[in-house]
Amino acid sequence: MMAILQVTLMPKINISGNVPNLILLVSIILIFMREEKLALLAAGLGGFFLDFYSPFRFGFYTLFILFLTIMLYLLMERVFTQINRFVLIISIFSIVLIFDFVNYYLAEHRFSTLIFIDGIYSLIFAILIYFILRKIIKEPENILI
Amino acid sequence: MRRFRFLIIILALTLVGFFLYPRGYLNPLKNIFWQVAKPFGVVFNVTFDRPVRFVKSFFSFRSVLKQNSNLIKENLELQSKLAELSEAKHENEILKKELGYLSTGPLYNLLPTTIIGSAPSGYLKTIVLDKGKNNGLVGGEALVSQGYLVGIISNIRESNADAILITDYKSLVPAVLQDSRGTGMLRGGLGGLIVEDIPLNTPIKNGEEVTTSGLGGQIKPGIPIGKVSEIIAKQGEIFQMVRVNSPIDFSRLEVLFILKK
C-alpha cells in the first residue's frame, strides 16, 4: 500500500519536484521505536514492491533502503544508545540526504542543493509518520519527548 | 537467522528479479502492479489536483499576474498571425489542386490518455499512462499536451506504458529551429530544455519556434516544443546551444494525447 501511495499520491504533493520516500521514513522511524524486525520488513517488502513501480533496475530500492535501515540500526546499537530529538532529526535528515544524493545523481548525473529541500520536507513527513505509528505500535520505546 | 528468514526470502526474490529484469520477464508483473495502482491514481488525480493547485496558486500569485499580461499580448499577436496563415493555407490548397496533389486527411492518429502514476523518485521525470500494447502502442510514440510535445513513450506493457518527459535528463529529441532551420538535439534536465549541437554559423533568433525535426524516424516532424528564450554560445566551442521555453506546466499535466504511429 505504501508503494502505491508513493507512486500515485506523493508526486501530487511534491515541492519543487521533491517527493519524500514513505517507505524509507517508516523504516527509519521504526528503528528509532526499537521495532527492528518491523523496520527491516517495511524496508525489504516496501522496497521490493517499489521496485515494480520504478524505472530503475529491479532491486535498487530493495537493496538501498535495506542497506540504509541496517546502517541506522547498527549506528543506534553501537553509537547512539540513548536517543533524543536532536539525534532523531540529524539522523533522518542525513539518511534522506544520502538517499536523495544517489537518486538525484542517477537521474541527472550531477549534484544539486534541491536535496536539502527534500531533507526538510521529509522531516515534516517523518514527524507525521511517527505520531501515526505511535498510535499503532503500543509498546514502550526509548525516544525522550 | 530464523528471525530474519523473511529478509532472506525477500533478498533471494530481489536477486532473481535483478537478473530477470533486463530481459523484460518482469513486464507482465509490472503490468499487474500498475493495474492495481490505477484506481488509486485516478482517484488522487480527481481529489488532490485541484486543492494542491489552489494552495500552490497563493505562492505563485505574482507570476500568474505577469503571465496573464504576457498571454494577453501573445494572444493578440497570434490572432494577427492566424489571419495571415489562413490566407497562406487557402493559397496552399489552391496550389496543391493545380499541381494535382492528393488531399491530405488528418495528419495524426490521436489517442487520449491519463496519468496513473509517476516514478517513486521526484527527480525522475517518468510518468505511467493508462494505455499499452492492447491500445496499439509499440514504443517511441510522441506524447503531447495542448499541441506541444511533452514526452516519449518508452516501456510498453499490456495495459499501461511508461513515458519519459522531455524535461528528464535522459530524454533526447531531434529538434529544429523553425526560422533559422538549425537542427540539434533537445535535452531536458534541471537546467531546463536545451537544444544542443547547433552549428555555430546558424543565425538563431530569440523567440523563434522550436519543433521536432523527425530525424531518426522515431517522432513525427513538426510537433511544437516551445520557443527559443536564450542563445548560449561559449567561446572556443564549435556548436552553440539554445534554451527553450515550453508553455506547458509539466507539474500540472492533465489532458494528454499519444500520437500513434
Coordinates of C-alpha atoms in Angstrom, one line a residue:
Chain A
M1 CA 0.0 0.0 0.0
M2 CA 2.8 2.4 0.9
A3 CA 4.4 1.7 -2.5
I4 CA 1.1 2.5 -4.3
L5 CA 0.8 5.8 -2.3
Q6 CA 4.4 6.6 -3.1
V7 CA 3.8 6.5 -6.9
T8 CA 0.2 7.8 -7.0
L9 CA -0.3 10.3 -4.2
M10 CA 3.1 11.6 -3.2
P11 CA 4.1 13.0 -6.7
K12 CA 1.0 15.2 -6.4
I13 CA 2.2 16.9 -3.2
N14 CA 5.8 17.5 -4.3
I15 CA 7.7 20.7 -3.5
S16 CA 10.0 21.7 -6.5
G17 CA 10.0 18.1 -7.6
N18 CA 11.0 16.7 -4.2
V19 CA 9.0 13.7 -3.1
P20 CA 9.7 12.2 0.4
N21 CA 10.0 8.4 0.3
L22 CA 7.4 7.0 2.7
I23 CA 9.0 3.5 2.9
L24 CA 12.4 4.9 3.9
L25 CA 10.8 7.2 6.5
V26 CA 8.7 4.4 8.0
S27 CA 11.7 2.1 8.3
I28 CA 13.8 4.9 10.0
I29 CA 11.0 5.7 12.5
L30 CA 10.5 2.1 13.3
I31 CA 14.3 1.7 14.1
F32 CA 14.0 4.6 16.5
M33 CA 11.0 3.0 18.1
R34 CA 13.1 -0.2 18.6
E35 CA 11.0 -2.2 16.3
E36 CA 13.9 -3.5 14.3
K37 CA 12.1 -6.6 12.8
L38 CA 9.2 -4.4 11.6
A39 CA 11.7 -1.9 10.2
L40 CA 13.5 -4.5 8.2
L41 CA 10.2 -5.9 7.0
A42 CA 9.0 -2.5 5.9
A43 CA 12.3 -1.7 4.2
G44 CA 12.5 -5.1 2.5
L45 CA 8.9 -5.6 1.4
G46 CA 8.3 -1.9 0.7
G47 CA 11.4 -1.6 -1.4
F48 CA 10.5 -4.9 -3.2
F49 CA 7.1 -3.5 -4.2
L50 CA 8.5 -0.1 -5.0
D51 CA 10.9 -1.8 -7.5
F52 CA 8.0 -3.0 -9.6
Y53 CA 6.9 0.7 -10.0
S54 CA 10.4 2.0 -10.6
P55 CA 12.1 2.6 -13.9
F56 CA 15.5 1.8 -12.3
R57 CA 16.9 -1.7 -12.5
F58 CA 14.9 -4.1 -10.3
G59 CA 16.4 -4.5 -6.8
F60 CA 17.7 -0.9 -6.5
Y61 CA 15.1 0.3 -3.9
T62 CA 15.0 -3.0 -2.0
L63 CA 18.8 -3.2 -1.5
F64 CA 19.3 0.5 -1.0
I65 CA 16.5 1.1 1.6
L66 CA 17.5 -2.1 3.4
F67 CA 21.2 -1.0 3.4
L68 CA 20.3 2.4 4.9
T69 CA 18.0 0.8 7.5
I70 CA 20.6 -1.7 8.6
M71 CA 23.3 1.0 8.8
L72 CA 21.0 3.1 11.0
Y73 CA 20.2 0.1 13.2
L74 CA 24.0 -0.6 13.7
L75 CA 24.5 3.1 14.5
M76 CA 21.8 3.0 17.1
E77 CA 23.2 -0.1 18.7
R78 CA 26.9 0.9 18.8
V79 CA 27.0 4.7 18.8
F80 CA 23.7 6.4 19.8
T81 CA 22.4 4.1 22.6
Q82 CA 20.4 7.0 24.1
I83 CA 18.2 8.7 21.5
N84 CA 16.9 12.2 21.8
R85 CA 15.2 14.7 19.5
F86 CA 18.4 16.1 18.2
V87 CA 19.8 12.7 17.2
L88 CA 16.5 11.8 15.6
I89 CA 16.4 14.9 13.5
I90 CA 20.0 14.7 12.4
S91 CA 19.8 11.0 11.6
I92 CA 16.6 11.4 9.5
F93 CA 18.0 14.4 7.7
S94 CA 21.3 12.7 6.9
I95 CA 19.8 9.4 5.7
V96 CA 17.3 11.3 3.4
L97 CA 20.2 13.3 2.0
I98 CA 22.2 10.2 1.2
F99 CA 19.2 8.6 -0.4
D100 CA 18.4 11.7 -2.4
F101 CA 22.0 12.2 -3.4
V102 CA 22.2 8.8 -5.0
N103 CA 18.7 9.1 -6.6
Y104 CA 19.5 12.6 -8.0
Y105 CA 22.9 11.5 -9.3
L106 CA 21.3 8.5 -11.1
A107 CA 18.6 10.8 -12.6
E108 CA 20.7 13.9 -13.5
H109 CA 24.3 12.8 -13.3
R110 CA 25.2 15.7 -11.0
F111 CA 24.7 17.2 -7.6
S112 CA 22.0 19.8 -6.6
T113 CA 21.1 21.7 -3.5
L114 CA 17.4 20.6 -4.1
I115 CA 18.1 17.5 -2.0
F116 CA 18.3 19.8 1.1
I117 CA 14.7 20.9 0.5
D118 CA 13.7 17.2 0.4
G119 CA 15.5 16.7 3.7
I120 CA 13.4 19.3 5.4
Y121 CA 10.2 18.2 3.7
S122 CA 10.9 14.6 4.7
L123 CA 11.4 15.6 8.3
I124 CA 7.9 17.1 8.4
F125 CA 6.5 13.8 7.0
A126 CA 8.6 11.8 9.5
I127 CA 7.0 13.7 12.4
L128 CA 3.6 12.8 11.0
I129 CA 4.5 9.2 10.4
Y130 CA 6.0 9.0 14.0
F131 CA 2.7 10.1 15.5
I132 CA 0.7 7.7 13.4
L133 CA 3.0 4.8 14.2
R134 CA 2.9 5.6 17.9
K135 CA -0.9 5.1 17.9
I136 CA -0.5 1.7 16.1
I137 CA 2.5 0.3 17.9
K138 CA 1.8 0.5 21.6
E139 CA 5.0 -1.0 23.1
P140 CA 7.3 1.3 25.1
E141 CA 10.2 3.0 23.3
N142 CA 13.3 4.9 24.1
I143 CA 12.7 8.2 22.5
L144 CA 12.7 11.0 25.0
I145 CA 9.9 13.5 24.4
Chain B
M1 CA 18.9 -16.4 11.5
R2 CA 15.3 -17.7 11.8
R3 CA 14.2 -14.2 12.9
F4 CA 15.3 -12.8 9.6
R5 CA 14.0 -15.7 7.4
F6 CA 11.6 -13.3 5.7
L7 CA 14.5 -11.0 4.8
I8 CA 16.5 -13.8 3.2
I9 CA 13.4 -14.7 1.1
I10 CA 13.0 -11.1 0.0
L11 CA 16.7 -10.8 -0.9
A12 CA 16.5 -14.0 -2.8
L13 CA 13.5 -12.8 -4.8
T14 CA 15.2 -9.5 -5.4
L15 CA 18.2 -11.2 -6.8
V16 CA 16.0 -13.3 -9.1
G17 CA 14.3 -10.1 -10.2
F18 CA 17.6 -8.3 -10.7
F19 CA 18.7 -10.9 -13.3
L20 CA 15.3 -11.3 -15.0
Y21 CA 14.7 -7.5 -15.3
P22 CA 16.9 -6.8 -18.4
R23 CA 15.2 -9.5 -20.4
G24 CA 11.8 -8.0 -19.8
Y25 CA 10.4 -11.0 -18.0
L26 CA 9.1 -8.8 -15.2
N27 CA 6.9 -6.8 -17.6
P28 CA 3.7 -8.9 -17.0
L29 CA 4.2 -8.5 -13.2
K30 CA 4.8 -4.7 -13.6
N31 CA 1.6 -4.5 -15.7
I32 CA -0.4 -6.2 -12.9
F33 CA 1.1 -3.9 -10.3
W34 CA 0.2 -0.8 -12.3
Q35 CA -3.3 -2.2 -12.9
V36 CA -3.7 -2.4 -9.1
A37 CA -2.4 1.2 -8.7
K38 CA -4.5 2.6 -11.5
P39 CA -7.8 3.2 -9.5
F40 CA -5.7 5.0 -6.8
G41 CA -4.0 7.1 -9.4
V42 CA -7.3 8.1 -11.0
V43 CA -8.9 8.9 -7.6
F44 CA -6.0 11.0 -6.5
N45 CA -6.0 12.8 -9.8
V46 CA -9.6 13.9 -9.2
T47 CA -9.3 14.6 -5.4
F48 CA -5.9 16.1 -5.0
D49 CA -5.1 18.1 -8.2
R50 CA -7.5 20.9 -7.5
P51 CA -6.8 21.6 -3.8
V52 CA -3.0 21.3 -4.4
R53 CA -3.2 23.7 -7.3
F54 CA -5.3 26.1 -5.2
V55 CA -2.7 26.1 -2.4
K56 CA 0.2 26.5 -4.9
S57 CA -1.5 29.4 -6.6
F58 CA -1.1 31.5 -3.4
F59 CA 2.6 31.2 -3.7
S60 CA 2.7 32.0 -7.4
F61 CA 0.2 34.9 -7.5
R62 CA 2.7 37.4 -8.7
S63 CA 4.0 35.2 -11.5
V64 CA 0.4 34.4 -12.5
L65 CA -0.3 38.2 -12.9
K66 CA 2.8 38.6 -15.1
Q67 CA 2.0 35.5 -17.1
N68 CA -1.6 36.8 -17.6
S69 CA -0.4 40.1 -19.1
N70 CA 2.1 38.3 -21.3
L71 CA -0.5 35.8 -22.6
I72 CA -2.9 38.7 -23.5
K73 CA -0.2 40.3 -25.5
E74 CA 0.7 37.0 -27.2
N75 CA -2.9 36.3 -27.9
L76 CA -3.2 39.5 -29.9
E77 CA -0.1 38.7 -31.8
L78 CA -1.3 35.2 -32.6
Q79 CA -4.7 36.4 -33.8
S80 CA -3.0 38.6 -36.5
K81 CA -0.6 35.7 -37.4
L82 CA -3.7 33.4 -37.7
A83 CA -5.2 35.7 -40.3
E84 CA -2.0 35.6 -42.3
L85 CA -1.7 31.8 -42.0
S86 CA -5.4 31.3 -43.1
E87 CA -4.6 33.1 -46.3
A88 CA -1.4 31.1 -46.8
K89 CA -3.4 27.8 -46.2
H90 CA -6.0 28.8 -48.7
E91 CA -3.3 29.6 -51.3
N92 CA -1.6 26.3 -50.4
E93 CA -4.8 24.3 -51.1
I94 CA -5.3 26.0 -54.5
L95 CA -1.7 25.3 -55.5
K96 CA -1.9 21.7 -54.4
K97 CA -5.0 21.3 -56.6
E98 CA -3.3 22.9 -59.5
L99 CA -0.3 20.5 -59.2
G100 CA -2.6 17.5 -58.7
Y101 CA -1.5 16.6 -55.2
L102 CA -3.8 14.2 -53.2
S103 CA -5.7 15.9 -50.4
T104 CA -4.3 15.1 -47.0
G105 CA -6.6 13.7 -44.3
P106 CA -5.9 14.2 -40.6
L107 CA -2.2 14.3 -40.0
Y108 CA -2.1 12.4 -36.7
N109 CA -3.9 9.5 -35.1
L110 CA -4.5 10.8 -31.6
L111 CA -5.1 8.6 -28.6
P112 CA -6.3 10.3 -25.4
T113 CA -4.6 9.0 -22.2
T114 CA -4.5 9.7 -18.4
I115 CA -1.6 9.6 -16.0
I116 CA -2.0 6.9 -13.4
G117 CA 1.3 7.3 -11.6
S118 CA 4.9 8.6 -11.6
A119 CA 8.3 7.2 -10.8
P120 CA 8.9 6.8 -7.0
S121 CA 11.6 9.5 -7.1
G122 CA 10.6 13.0 -7.9
Y123 CA 13.9 13.5 -9.7
L124 CA 13.0 11.0 -12.4
K125 CA 10.6 12.6 -14.9
T126 CA 8.8 9.4 -15.8
I127 CA 5.1 9.0 -15.8
V128 CA 2.9 6.0 -16.3
L129 CA -0.1 6.2 -18.7
D130 CA -3.2 4.0 -18.9
K131 CA -2.6 2.8 -22.4
G132 CA -0.4 0.0 -23.6
K133 CA 0.1 -2.8 -26.2
N134 CA -3.7 -3.5 -26.1
N135 CA -4.3 0.0 -27.5
G136 CA -1.8 -0.5 -30.3
L137 CA 1.2 1.2 -28.8
V138 CA 4.6 0.0 -30.0
G139 CA 7.1 2.3 -28.3
G140 CA 8.7 5.6 -29.3
E141 CA 5.4 7.5 -29.8
A142 CA 5.2 11.2 -29.0
L143 CA 3.1 12.4 -26.1
V144 CA 1.5 15.8 -26.5
S145 CA -0.4 18.2 -24.3
Q146 CA -2.2 21.2 -25.8
G147 CA -0.5 20.5 -29.1
Y148 CA 3.1 20.7 -27.6
L149 CA 5.5 17.8 -27.2
V150 CA 5.8 16.7 -23.5
G151 CA 7.3 13.2 -23.7
I152 CA 8.1 10.0 -25.5
I153 CA 6.6 6.6 -24.8
S154 CA 9.3 4.2 -23.6
N155 CA 8.4 0.9 -21.9
I156 CA 5.2 -0.7 -23.1
R157 CA 3.2 -3.3 -21.1
E158 CA -0.1 -4.9 -21.9
S159 CA -2.4 -2.2 -20.4
N160 CA 0.0 0.6 -19.4
A161 CA 3.2 2.3 -20.5
D162 CA 6.0 4.5 -19.2
A163 CA 6.6 7.9 -20.8
I164 CA 9.8 9.8 -20.3
L165 CA 9.1 13.6 -20.2
I166 CA 11.2 15.9 -22.3
T167 CA 12.3 17.6 -19.0
D168 CA 14.1 14.4 -18.0
Y169 CA 17.9 14.5 -18.3
K170 CA 17.9 11.2 -20.3
S171 CA 15.4 12.5 -22.9
L172 CA 16.9 13.3 -26.3
V173 CA 14.7 14.5 -29.1
P174 CA 15.9 15.7 -32.5
A175 CA 14.7 19.3 -32.9
V176 CA 14.8 22.1 -35.5
L177 CA 14.6 25.8 -35.1
Q178 CA 11.8 26.8 -37.4
D179 CA 13.1 30.1 -38.9
S180 CA 16.9 29.6 -38.9
R181 CA 16.4 25.8 -39.8
G182 CA 19.2 24.9 -37.4
T183 CA 19.0 21.3 -36.2
G184 CA 20.1 19.9 -32.9
M185 CA 19.2 17.6 -30.0
L186 CA 16.7 18.7 -27.3
R187 CA 17.8 17.6 -23.8
G188 CA 16.0 18.0 -20.5
G189 CA 17.3 18.3 -17.0
L190 CA 17.4 20.6 -14.1
G191 CA 18.8 23.4 -16.3
G192 CA 15.7 23.4 -18.4
L193 CA 15.2 22.4 -22.0
I194 CA 18.3 22.9 -24.1
V195 CA 18.9 22.3 -27.8
E196 CA 22.5 21.2 -28.2
D197 CA 24.8 20.7 -31.2
I198 CA 23.5 23.5 -33.3
P199 CA 26.2 24.6 -35.9
L200 CA 27.9 27.8 -34.9
N201 CA 27.1 29.5 -38.2
T202 CA 23.3 29.2 -37.7
P203 CA 21.7 32.7 -37.4
I204 CA 19.4 32.0 -34.4
K205 CA 16.7 34.5 -33.4
N206 CA 15.4 34.9 -29.9
G207 CA 11.8 33.8 -29.7
E208 CA 11.8 31.6 -32.8
E209 CA 9.7 28.4 -32.7
V210 CA 11.3 25.0 -31.9
T211 CA 9.7 21.9 -33.3
T212 CA 10.6 18.2 -33.7
S213 CA 12.7 17.6 -36.8
G214 CA 11.7 14.0 -37.5
L215 CA 15.3 12.9 -37.9
G216 CA 15.8 9.3 -37.0
G217 CA 12.2 8.5 -38.0
Q218 CA 11.0 7.9 -34.4
I219 CA 9.0 11.0 -33.8
K220 CA 6.9 12.8 -36.4
P221 CA 8.3 16.2 -37.6
G222 CA 6.6 19.5 -36.9
I223 CA 5.4 18.9 -33.4
P224 CA 5.8 22.2 -31.5
I225 CA 8.1 22.1 -28.5
G226 CA 8.5 25.7 -27.4
K227 CA 10.3 29.0 -28.2
V228 CA 14.0 30.0 -28.0
S229 CA 14.4 32.0 -24.8
E230 CA 18.2 32.3 -24.7
I231 CA 21.1 31.7 -27.0
I232 CA 24.2 30.0 -25.4
A233 CA 27.4 30.3 -27.4
K234 CA 30.6 29.7 -25.5
Q235 CA 33.9 30.9 -26.9
G236 CA 36.1 28.2 -28.4
E237 CA 33.2 25.7 -28.9
I238 CA 32.2 24.5 -32.4
F239 CA 28.5 24.2 -31.6
Q240 CA 26.0 26.5 -29.9
M241 CA 23.1 25.8 -27.7
V242 CA 19.7 27.4 -27.1
R243 CA 17.4 27.3 -24.0
V244 CA 13.8 26.5 -25.0
N245 CA 10.8 27.7 -23.1
S246 CA 7.8 25.4 -23.3
P247 CA 4.3 26.9 -22.5
I248 CA 3.4 23.6 -20.8
D249 CA 3.5 23.4 -17.0
F250 CA 5.0 19.9 -16.6
S251 CA 3.9 19.7 -12.9
R252 CA 0.2 20.0 -14.0
L253 CA -0.1 17.7 -16.9
E254 CA -3.8 16.8 -17.4
V255 CA -5.1 16.3 -20.9
L256 CA -2.6 14.2 -22.8
F257 CA -2.6 12.6 -26.2
I258 CA -0.4 9.9 -27.8
L259 CA 0.4 10.3 -31.4
K260 CA 0.1 6.8 -32.7
K261 CA 2.4 5.5 -35.4

